[in-house]
Coordinates of C-alpha atoms and ligand atoms in Angstrom, one line a residue:
X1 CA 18.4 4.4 -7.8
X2 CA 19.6 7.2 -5.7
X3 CA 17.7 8.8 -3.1
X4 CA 18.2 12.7 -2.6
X5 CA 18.5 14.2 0.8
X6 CA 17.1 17.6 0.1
X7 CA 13.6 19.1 -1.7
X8 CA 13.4 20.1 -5.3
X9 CA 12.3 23.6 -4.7
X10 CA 13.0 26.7 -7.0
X11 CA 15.0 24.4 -9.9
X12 CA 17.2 23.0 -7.4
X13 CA 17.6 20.2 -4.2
X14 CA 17.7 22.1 -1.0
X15 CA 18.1 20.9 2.0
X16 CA 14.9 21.1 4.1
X17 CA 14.1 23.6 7.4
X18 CA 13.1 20.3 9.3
X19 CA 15.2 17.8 10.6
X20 CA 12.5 14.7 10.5
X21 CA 13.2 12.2 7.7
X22 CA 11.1 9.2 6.5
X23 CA 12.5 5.6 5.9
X24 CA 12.0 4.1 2.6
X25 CA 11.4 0.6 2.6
X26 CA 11.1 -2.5 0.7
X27 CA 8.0 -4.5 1.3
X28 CA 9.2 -7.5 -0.5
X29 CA 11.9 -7.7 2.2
X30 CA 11.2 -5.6 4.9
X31 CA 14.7 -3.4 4.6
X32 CA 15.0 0.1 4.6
X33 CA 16.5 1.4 1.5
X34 CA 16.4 4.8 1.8
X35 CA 16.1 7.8 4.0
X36 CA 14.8 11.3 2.7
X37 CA 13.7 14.4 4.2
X38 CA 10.5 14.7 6.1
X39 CA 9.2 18.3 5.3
X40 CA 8.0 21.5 7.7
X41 CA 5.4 23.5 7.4
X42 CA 8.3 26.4 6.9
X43 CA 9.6 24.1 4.0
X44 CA 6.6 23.9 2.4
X45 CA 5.8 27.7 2.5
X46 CA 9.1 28.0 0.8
X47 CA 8.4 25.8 -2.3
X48 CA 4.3 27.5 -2.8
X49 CA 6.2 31.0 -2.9
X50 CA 8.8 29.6 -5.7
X51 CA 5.4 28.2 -7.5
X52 CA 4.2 31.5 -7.0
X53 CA 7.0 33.6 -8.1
X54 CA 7.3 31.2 -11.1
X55 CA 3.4 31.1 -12.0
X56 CA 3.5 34.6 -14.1
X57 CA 6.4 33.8 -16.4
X58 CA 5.1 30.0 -17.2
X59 CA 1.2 31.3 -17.4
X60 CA 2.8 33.7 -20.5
X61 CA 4.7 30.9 -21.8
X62 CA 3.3 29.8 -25.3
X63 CA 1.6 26.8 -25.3
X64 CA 3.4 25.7 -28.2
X65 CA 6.6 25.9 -26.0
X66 CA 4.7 24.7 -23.0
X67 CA 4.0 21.5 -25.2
X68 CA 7.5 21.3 -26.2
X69 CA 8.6 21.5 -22.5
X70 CA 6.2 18.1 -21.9
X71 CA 7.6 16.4 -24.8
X72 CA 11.1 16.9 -23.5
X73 CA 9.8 15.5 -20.4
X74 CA 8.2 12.7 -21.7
X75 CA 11.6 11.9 -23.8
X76 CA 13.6 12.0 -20.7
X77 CA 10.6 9.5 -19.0
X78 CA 11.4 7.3 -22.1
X79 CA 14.9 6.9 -21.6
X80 CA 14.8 6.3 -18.0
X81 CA 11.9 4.2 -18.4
X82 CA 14.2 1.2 -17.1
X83 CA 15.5 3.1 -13.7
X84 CA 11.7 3.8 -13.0
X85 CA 10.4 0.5 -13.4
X86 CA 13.1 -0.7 -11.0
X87 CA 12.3 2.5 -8.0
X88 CA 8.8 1.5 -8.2
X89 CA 9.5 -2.1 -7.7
X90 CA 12.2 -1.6 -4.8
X91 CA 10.1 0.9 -3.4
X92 CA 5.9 -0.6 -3.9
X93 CA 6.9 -4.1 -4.5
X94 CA 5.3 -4.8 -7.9
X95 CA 6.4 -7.2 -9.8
X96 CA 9.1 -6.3 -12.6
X97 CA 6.8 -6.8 -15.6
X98 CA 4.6 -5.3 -13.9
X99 CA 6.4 -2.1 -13.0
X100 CA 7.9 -1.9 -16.8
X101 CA 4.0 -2.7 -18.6
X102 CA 2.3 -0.1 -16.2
X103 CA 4.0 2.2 -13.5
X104 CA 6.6 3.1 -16.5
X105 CA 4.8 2.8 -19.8
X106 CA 1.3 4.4 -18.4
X107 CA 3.1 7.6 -17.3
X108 CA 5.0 7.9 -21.0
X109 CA 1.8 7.8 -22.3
X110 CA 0.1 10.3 -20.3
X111 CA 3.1 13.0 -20.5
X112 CA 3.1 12.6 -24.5
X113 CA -0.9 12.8 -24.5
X114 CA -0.4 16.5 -22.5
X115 CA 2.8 17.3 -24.8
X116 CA 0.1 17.1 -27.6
X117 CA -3.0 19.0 -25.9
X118 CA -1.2 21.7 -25.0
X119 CA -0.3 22.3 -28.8
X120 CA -3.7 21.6 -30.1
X121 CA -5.9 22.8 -27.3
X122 CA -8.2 26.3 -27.9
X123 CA -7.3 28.2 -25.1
X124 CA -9.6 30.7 -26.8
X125 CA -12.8 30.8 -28.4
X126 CA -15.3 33.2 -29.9
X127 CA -19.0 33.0 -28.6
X128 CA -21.0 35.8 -30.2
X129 CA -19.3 38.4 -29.0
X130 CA -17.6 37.5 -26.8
X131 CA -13.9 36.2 -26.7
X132 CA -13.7 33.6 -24.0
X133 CA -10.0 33.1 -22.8
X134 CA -9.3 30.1 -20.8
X135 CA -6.1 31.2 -18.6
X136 CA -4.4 28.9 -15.6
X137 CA -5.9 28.5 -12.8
X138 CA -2.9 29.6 -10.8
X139 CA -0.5 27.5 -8.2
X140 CA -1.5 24.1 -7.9
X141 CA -0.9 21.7 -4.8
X142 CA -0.7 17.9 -6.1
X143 CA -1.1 15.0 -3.5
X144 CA -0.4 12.0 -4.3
X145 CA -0.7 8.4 -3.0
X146 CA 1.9 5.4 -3.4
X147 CA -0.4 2.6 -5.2
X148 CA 0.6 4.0 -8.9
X149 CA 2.8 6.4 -7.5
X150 CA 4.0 7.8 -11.3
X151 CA 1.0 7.8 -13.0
X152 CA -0.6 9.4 -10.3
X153 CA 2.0 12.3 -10.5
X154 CA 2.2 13.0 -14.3
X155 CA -2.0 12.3 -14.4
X156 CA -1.9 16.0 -12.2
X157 CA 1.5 17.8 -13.1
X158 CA 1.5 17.3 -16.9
X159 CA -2.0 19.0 -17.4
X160 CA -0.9 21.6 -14.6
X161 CA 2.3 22.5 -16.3
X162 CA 0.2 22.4 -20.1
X163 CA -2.5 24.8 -18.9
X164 CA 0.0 27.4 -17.6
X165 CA -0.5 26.6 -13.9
X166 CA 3.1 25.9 -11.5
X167 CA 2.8 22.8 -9.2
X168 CA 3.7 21.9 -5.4
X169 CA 4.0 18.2 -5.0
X170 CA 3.5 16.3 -1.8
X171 CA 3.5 12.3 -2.8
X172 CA 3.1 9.4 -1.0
X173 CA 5.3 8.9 2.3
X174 CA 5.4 5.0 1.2
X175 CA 6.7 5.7 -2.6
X176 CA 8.3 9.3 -2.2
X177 CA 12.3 7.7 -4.7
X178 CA 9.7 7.5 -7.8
X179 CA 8.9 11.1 -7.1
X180 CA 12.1 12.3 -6.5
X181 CA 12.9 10.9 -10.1
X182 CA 10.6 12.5 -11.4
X183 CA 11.5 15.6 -10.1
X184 CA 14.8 14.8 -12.2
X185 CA 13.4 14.3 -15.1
X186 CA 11.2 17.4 -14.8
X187 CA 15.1 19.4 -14.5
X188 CA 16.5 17.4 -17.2
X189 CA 13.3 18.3 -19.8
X190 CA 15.0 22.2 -19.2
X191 CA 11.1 23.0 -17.2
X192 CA 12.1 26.6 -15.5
X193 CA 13.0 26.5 -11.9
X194 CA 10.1 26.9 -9.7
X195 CA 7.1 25.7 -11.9
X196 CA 7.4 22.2 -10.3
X197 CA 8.3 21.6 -6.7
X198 CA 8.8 18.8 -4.7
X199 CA 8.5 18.3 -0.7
X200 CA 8.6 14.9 0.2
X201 CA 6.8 14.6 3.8
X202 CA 4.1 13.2 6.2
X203 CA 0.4 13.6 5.0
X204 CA -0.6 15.2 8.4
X205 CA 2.4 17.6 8.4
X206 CA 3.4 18.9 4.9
X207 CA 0.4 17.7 3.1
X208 CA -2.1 19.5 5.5
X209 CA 0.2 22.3 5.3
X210 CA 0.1 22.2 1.6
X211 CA -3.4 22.0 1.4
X212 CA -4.3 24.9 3.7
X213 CA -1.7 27.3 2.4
X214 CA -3.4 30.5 1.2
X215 CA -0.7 30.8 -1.8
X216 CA -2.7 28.0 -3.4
X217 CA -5.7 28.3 -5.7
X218 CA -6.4 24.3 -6.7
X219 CA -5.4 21.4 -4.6
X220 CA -5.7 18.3 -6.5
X221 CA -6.0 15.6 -4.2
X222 CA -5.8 11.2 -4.3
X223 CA -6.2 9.4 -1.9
X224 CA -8.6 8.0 0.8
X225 CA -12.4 9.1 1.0
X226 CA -11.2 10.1 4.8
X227 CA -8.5 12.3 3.9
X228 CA -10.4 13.2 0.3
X229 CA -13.1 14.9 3.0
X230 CA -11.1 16.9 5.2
X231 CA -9.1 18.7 2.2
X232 CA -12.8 19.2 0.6
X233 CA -13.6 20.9 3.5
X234 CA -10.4 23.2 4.1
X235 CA -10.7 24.2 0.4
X236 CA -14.2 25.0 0.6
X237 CA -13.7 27.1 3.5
X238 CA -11.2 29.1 1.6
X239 CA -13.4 29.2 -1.3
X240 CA -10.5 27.3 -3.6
X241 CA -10.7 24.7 -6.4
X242 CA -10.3 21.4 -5.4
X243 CA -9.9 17.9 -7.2
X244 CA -11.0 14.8 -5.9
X245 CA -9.5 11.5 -6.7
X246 CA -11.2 8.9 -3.9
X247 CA -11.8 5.2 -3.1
X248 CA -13.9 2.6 -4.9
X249 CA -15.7 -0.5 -4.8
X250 CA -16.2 -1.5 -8.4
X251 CA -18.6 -4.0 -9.8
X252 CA -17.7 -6.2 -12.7
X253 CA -21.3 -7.4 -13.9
X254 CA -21.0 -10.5 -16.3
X255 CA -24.6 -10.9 -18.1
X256 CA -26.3 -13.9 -18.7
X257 CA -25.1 -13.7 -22.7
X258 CA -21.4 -13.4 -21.7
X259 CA -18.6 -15.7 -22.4
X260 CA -18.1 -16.4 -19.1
X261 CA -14.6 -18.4 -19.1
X262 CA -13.1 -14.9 -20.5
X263 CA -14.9 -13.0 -18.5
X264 CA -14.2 -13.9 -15.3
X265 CA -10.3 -14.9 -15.8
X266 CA -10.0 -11.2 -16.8
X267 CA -12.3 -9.9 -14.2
X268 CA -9.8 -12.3 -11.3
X269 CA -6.0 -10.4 -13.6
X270 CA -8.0 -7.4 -12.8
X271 CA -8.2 -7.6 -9.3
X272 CA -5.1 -9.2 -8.4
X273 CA -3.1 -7.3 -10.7
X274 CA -0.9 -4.6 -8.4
X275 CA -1.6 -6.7 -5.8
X276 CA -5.1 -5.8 -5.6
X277 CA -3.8 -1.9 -4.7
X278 CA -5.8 -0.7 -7.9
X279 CA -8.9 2.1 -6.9
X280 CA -10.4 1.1 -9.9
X281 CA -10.6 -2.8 -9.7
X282 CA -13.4 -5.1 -10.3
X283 CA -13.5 -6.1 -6.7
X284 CA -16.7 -7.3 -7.0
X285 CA -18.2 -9.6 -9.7
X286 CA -21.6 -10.0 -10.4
X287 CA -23.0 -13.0 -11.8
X288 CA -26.1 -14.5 -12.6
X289 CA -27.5 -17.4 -10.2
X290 CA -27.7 -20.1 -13.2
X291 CA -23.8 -19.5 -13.7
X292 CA -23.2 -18.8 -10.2
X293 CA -21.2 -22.0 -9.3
X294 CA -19.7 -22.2 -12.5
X295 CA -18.1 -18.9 -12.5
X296 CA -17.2 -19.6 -8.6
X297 CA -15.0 -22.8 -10.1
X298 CA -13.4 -20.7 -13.0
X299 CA -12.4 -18.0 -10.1
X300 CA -10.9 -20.4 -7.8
X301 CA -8.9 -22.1 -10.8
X302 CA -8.2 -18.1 -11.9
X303 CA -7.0 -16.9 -8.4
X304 CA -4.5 -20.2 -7.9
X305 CA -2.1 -19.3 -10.9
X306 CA -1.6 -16.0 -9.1
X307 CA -0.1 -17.6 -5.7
X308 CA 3.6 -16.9 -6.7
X309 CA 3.1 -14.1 -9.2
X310 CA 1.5 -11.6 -7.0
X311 CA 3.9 -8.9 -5.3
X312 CA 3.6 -7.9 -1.3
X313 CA 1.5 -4.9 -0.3
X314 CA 2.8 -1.4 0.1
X315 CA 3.5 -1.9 4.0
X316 CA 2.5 -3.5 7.3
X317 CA -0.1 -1.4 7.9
X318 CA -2.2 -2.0 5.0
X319 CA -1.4 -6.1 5.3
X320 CA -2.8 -5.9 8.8
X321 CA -6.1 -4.3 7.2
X322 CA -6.3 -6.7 4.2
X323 CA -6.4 -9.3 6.5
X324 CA -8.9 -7.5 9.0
X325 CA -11.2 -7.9 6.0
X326 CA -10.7 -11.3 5.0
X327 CA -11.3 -12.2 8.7
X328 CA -14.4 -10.0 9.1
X329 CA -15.7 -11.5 5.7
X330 CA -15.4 -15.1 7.0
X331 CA -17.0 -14.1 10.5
X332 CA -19.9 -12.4 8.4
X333 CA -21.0 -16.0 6.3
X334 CA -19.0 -15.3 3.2
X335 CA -17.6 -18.5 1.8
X336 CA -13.7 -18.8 1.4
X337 CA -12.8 -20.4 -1.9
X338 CA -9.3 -19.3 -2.2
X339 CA -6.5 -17.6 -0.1
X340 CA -7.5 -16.3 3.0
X341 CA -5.9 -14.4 6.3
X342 CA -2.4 -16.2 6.9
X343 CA 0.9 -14.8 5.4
X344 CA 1.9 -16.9 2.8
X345 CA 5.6 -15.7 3.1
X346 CA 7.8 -15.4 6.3
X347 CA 9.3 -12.1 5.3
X348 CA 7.4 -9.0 3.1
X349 CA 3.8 -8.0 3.4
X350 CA 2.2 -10.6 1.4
X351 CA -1.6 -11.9 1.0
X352 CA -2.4 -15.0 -1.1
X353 CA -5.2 -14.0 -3.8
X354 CA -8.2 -14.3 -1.9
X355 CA -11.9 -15.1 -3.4
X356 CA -15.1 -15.0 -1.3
X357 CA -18.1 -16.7 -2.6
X358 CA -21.7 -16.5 -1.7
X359 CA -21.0 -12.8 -0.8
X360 CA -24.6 -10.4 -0.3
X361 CA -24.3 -7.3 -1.1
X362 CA -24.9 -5.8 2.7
X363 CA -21.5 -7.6 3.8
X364 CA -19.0 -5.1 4.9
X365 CA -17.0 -7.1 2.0
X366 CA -19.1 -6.0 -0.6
X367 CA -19.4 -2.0 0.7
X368 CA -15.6 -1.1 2.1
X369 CA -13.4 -0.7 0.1
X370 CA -10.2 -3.2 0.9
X371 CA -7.2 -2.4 -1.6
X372 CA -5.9 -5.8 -1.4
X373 CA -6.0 -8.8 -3.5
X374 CA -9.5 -10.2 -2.4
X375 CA -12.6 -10.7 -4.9
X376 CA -16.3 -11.1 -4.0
X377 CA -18.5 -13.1 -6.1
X378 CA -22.2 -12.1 -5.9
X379 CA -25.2 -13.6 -7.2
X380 CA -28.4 -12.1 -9.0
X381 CA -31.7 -12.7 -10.4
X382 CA -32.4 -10.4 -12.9
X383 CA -31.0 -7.2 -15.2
X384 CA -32.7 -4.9 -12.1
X385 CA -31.4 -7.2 -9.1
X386 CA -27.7 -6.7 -10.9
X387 CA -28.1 -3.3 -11.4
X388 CA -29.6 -2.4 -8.0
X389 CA -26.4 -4.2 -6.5
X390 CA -24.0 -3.1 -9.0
X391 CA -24.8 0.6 -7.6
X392 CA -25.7 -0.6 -4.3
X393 CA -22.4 1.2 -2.6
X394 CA -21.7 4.7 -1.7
X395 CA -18.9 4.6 -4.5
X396 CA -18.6 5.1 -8.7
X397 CA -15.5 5.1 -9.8
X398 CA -15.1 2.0 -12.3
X399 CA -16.8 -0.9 -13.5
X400 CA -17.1 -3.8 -16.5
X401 CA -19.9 -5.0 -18.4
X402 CA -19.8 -8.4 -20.1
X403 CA -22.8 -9.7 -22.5
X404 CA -22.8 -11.4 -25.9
X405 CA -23.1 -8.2 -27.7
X406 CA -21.8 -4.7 -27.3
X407 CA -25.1 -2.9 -27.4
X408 CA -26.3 -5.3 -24.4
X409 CA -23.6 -4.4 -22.3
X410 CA -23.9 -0.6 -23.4
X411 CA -27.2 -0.4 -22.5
X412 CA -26.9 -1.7 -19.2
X413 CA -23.6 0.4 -18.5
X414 CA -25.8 3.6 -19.2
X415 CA -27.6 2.7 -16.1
X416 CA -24.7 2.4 -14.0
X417 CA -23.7 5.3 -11.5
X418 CA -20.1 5.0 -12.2
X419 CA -17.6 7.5 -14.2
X420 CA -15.8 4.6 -16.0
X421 CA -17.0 1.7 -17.2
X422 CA -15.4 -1.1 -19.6
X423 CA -16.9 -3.2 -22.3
X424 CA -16.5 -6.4 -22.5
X425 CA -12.6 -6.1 -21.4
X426 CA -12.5 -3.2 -23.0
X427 CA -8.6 -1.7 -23.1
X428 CA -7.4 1.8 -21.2
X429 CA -7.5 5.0 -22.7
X430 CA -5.4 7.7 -21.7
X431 CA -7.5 10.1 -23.2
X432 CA -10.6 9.2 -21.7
X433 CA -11.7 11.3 -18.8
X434 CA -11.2 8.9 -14.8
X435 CA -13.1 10.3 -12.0
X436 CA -15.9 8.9 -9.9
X437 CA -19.5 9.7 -9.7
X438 CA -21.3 9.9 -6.1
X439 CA -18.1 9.9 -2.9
X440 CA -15.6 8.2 -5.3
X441 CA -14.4 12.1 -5.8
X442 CA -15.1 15.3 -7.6
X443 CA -13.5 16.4 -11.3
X444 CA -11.5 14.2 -13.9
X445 CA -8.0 13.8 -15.3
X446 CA -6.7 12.8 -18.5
X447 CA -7.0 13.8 -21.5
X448 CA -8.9 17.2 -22.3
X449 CA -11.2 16.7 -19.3
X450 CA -8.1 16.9 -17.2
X451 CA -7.1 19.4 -18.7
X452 CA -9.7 21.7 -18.4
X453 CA -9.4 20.8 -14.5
X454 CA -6.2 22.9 -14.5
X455 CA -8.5 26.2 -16.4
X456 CA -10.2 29.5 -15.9
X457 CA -12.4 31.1 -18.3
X458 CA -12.6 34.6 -18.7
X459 CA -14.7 36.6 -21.0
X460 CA -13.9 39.0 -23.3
X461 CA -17.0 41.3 -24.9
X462 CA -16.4 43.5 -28.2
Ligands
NAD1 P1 -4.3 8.6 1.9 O1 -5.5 9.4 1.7 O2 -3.9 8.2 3.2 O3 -3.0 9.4 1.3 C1 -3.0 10.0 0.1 C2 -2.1 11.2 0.1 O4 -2.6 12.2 1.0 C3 -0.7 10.9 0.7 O5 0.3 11.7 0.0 C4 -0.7 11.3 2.1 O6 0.5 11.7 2.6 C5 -1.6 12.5 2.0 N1 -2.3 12.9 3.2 C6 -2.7 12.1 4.3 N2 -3.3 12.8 5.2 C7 -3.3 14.1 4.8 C8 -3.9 15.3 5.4 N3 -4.5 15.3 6.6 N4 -3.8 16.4 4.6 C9 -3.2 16.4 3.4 N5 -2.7 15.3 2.8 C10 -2.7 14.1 3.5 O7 -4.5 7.4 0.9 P2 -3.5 6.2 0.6 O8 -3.6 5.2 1.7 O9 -2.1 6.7 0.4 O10 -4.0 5.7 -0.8 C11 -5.0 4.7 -0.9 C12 -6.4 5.3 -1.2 O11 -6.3 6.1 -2.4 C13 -7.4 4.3 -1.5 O12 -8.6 4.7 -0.8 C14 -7.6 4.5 -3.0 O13 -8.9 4.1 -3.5 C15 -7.4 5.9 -3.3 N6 -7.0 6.1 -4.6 C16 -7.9 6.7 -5.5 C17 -7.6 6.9 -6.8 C18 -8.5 7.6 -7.8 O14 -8.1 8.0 -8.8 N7 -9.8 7.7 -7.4 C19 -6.3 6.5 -7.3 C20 -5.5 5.9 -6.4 C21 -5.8 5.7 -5.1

């Protein structure tokens, strides 16, 4: 793993304008294990002019060669899929397996899927008579967070670079080494200079400046409802497309007809899995009251095996407000059945896997979202009582259904506000559109519907 001490602007590392730098470190152990460039707002203006500059040559590219460019890329993802798996865990903590099953092996998938789209895709289509072209949308400013700090970066630049659009990249200032591999790998797959840059930096500094910059027409934003707002509002002022990956506070509703063993030891992997750092988890499982203690029991014996398995979380900061939670859940009634505030380790920012029974769905456990490794379990009375509970939070991003047949579960999924939901453990997709209804964000990536993110249409009449 080596860290660079420039920006990838313009097909090459630079050396940045600005002086500041940000230390990397290891939340398993506390060190520093890297330094790298904080960027200006002067550094940051340079790499949206090379995007710029860059944007008419790759817009005219053929897809066909666009697509050839991604498969390149996700070759060269493939072949270092070993040197990523390791960044991710020096720099986020995650386990090993962990790191090679998902922050490695998602990614591959996601760059291949794009590789493919951008061959198949219509980019034009005949509608009476009309001729509707769908052209890039123009330079595109990614920001990224550090909880899946790869996938999160190919789910924006590989269906940038397939529609034709050139990308700015801001990443995480926790997991910025897994960016500035990628960044390789994007040089390696022979992508022209200036269609992808990278400026590592400070969210408040380069990201801001990113996102404000008037040589941008999308900004395509992950991240926190808080921040999420802001750059909704700066791009709406400037009348410019914006993309909105937020927060959520999923529910993971097991039906009377479930199997309720399998049910809630997957719902429990779910949540602890990435140390609970997963926008998308199940961090709150409904069950009904006849099964309440029962599935209470299985969650305790579920949450246990993961004491010594679990990795630390990203950095102090988001240990101290894990733990804020766990407190303010046992100071609101919630019963602790597992884990709980203390550090189970004398060095790295670790929380044991924490599980809160007799939760109600007021608790500031059961509305907040926490990103840590902490489950509520809530009781109900009736299909209406789960469902009225199930949306009862100002978020939609994800959620699970369990019942003794599929059609049950479909049928009460249908009535969920939520832009994901899985049946009965049902496995990811990388082609199926993520994105959240209600203030869990605005547009979706993946697969075609993340592509068409990336579009314009024009129309053509004859
Ligand atoms: P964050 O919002 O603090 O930071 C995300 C990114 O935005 C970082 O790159 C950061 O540097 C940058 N940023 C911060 N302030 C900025 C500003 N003023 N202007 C421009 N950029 C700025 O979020 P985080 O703590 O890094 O990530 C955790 C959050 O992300 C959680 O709320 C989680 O739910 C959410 N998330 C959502 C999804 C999704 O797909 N919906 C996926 C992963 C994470």
């Amino acid at each position: 793993m080596k860290a660079h001490d420039g920006l990838y602007i313009d097909g090459a590392w630079r050396p940045a304008g600005s002086t500041d730098v940000i230390e990397v470190v290891n939340p398993a152990d506390e060190q520093v294990i890297a330094r790298i460039p904080a960027a200006g707002a002067l550094d940051v203006d340079t790499a949206v002019r090379a995007a710029r500059a860059a944007l008419p040559g790759w817009a005219a590219t053929p897809p066909a060669e666009r697509a050839a460019r991604l498969a390149a890329l996700r070759d060269v993802l493939v072949a270092r899929k070993g040197e990523i798996a390791e960044t991710v865990t020096a720099e986020l903590g995650s386990p090993p397996q962990f790191s090679q099953a998902v922050h490695a092996a998602v990614p591959i998938a996601v760059a291949g899927s794009y590789a493919e789209l951008a061959a198949t895709h219509s980019f034009e289509e005949r509608v009476g008579n009309s001729t509707v072209l769908q052209e890039p949308v123009g330079v595109v400013a990614a920001i990224t967070p550090w909880n899946y700090p790869l996938h999160q970066i190919v789910a924006k630049v590989a269906p940038a670079l397939a529609a034709g659009c050139t990308v700015v990249l801001k990443p995480a200032e926790d997991t910025p080494l897994t960016a500035q591999l990628f960044a390789e790998a994007v040089h390696e797959a022979d992508v022209p200079a200036g269609v992808f840059n990278l400026v590592t930096g400070l969210g408040p500094v380069a990201g801001q400046a990113l996102a404000e910059h008037p040589g941008v027409d999308l900004v395509s934003f992950t991240g926190s409802t808080a921040v999420g707002r802001q750059i909704g509002a700066v791009a709406g002022a400037a009348v410019k497309r914006v993309a909105l990956e937020l927060g959520g506070k999923s529910a993971n509703v097991i039906l009377p007809s479930a199997d309720l063993a399998k049910a809630v030891n997957v719902g429990v992997a779910n949540v602890m899995s990435n140390s609970g750092q997963t926008c998308s988890a199940w961090t709150r499982m409904l069950v009904h009251r006849d099964r309440y203690d029962e599935a209470v029991e299985l969650a305790r014996t579920a949450a246990a095996k993961y004491a010594d398995r679990i990795g630390p979380l990203v950095n102090a900061k988001q240990r101290t407000r894990v733990r804020g939670y766990i407190e303010q859940g046992i100071a609101e009634g919630a019963r602790l059945v597992a884990g709980g505030p203390e550090s189970p380790r004398e060095k790295g920012y670790f929380v044991s896997p924490t599980v809160f029974a007799d939760v109600s769905p007021e608790m500031t456990i059961a509305q907040e979202e926490i990103f840590g490794p902490v489950l509520s379990i809530l009781p109900y009375g009736d299909e209406d009582d789960a469902l009225r509970i199930a949306n009862g939070t100002v978020y939609g991003l994800a959620g699970a259904v369990w019942a003794g047949d599929e059609a049950e579960a479909v049928a009460f999924a249908r009535r969920m506000d939520t832009g994901q939901v899985d049946i009965n453990g049902g496995r990811f997709n990388p082609l199926a559109p993520f994105g959240g209804y209600k203030q869990s964000g605005v547009g979706r990536e993946l697969g075609a519907h993340g592509l068409i993110e990336y579009l314009q249409t024009k129309s053509l009449q004859f």
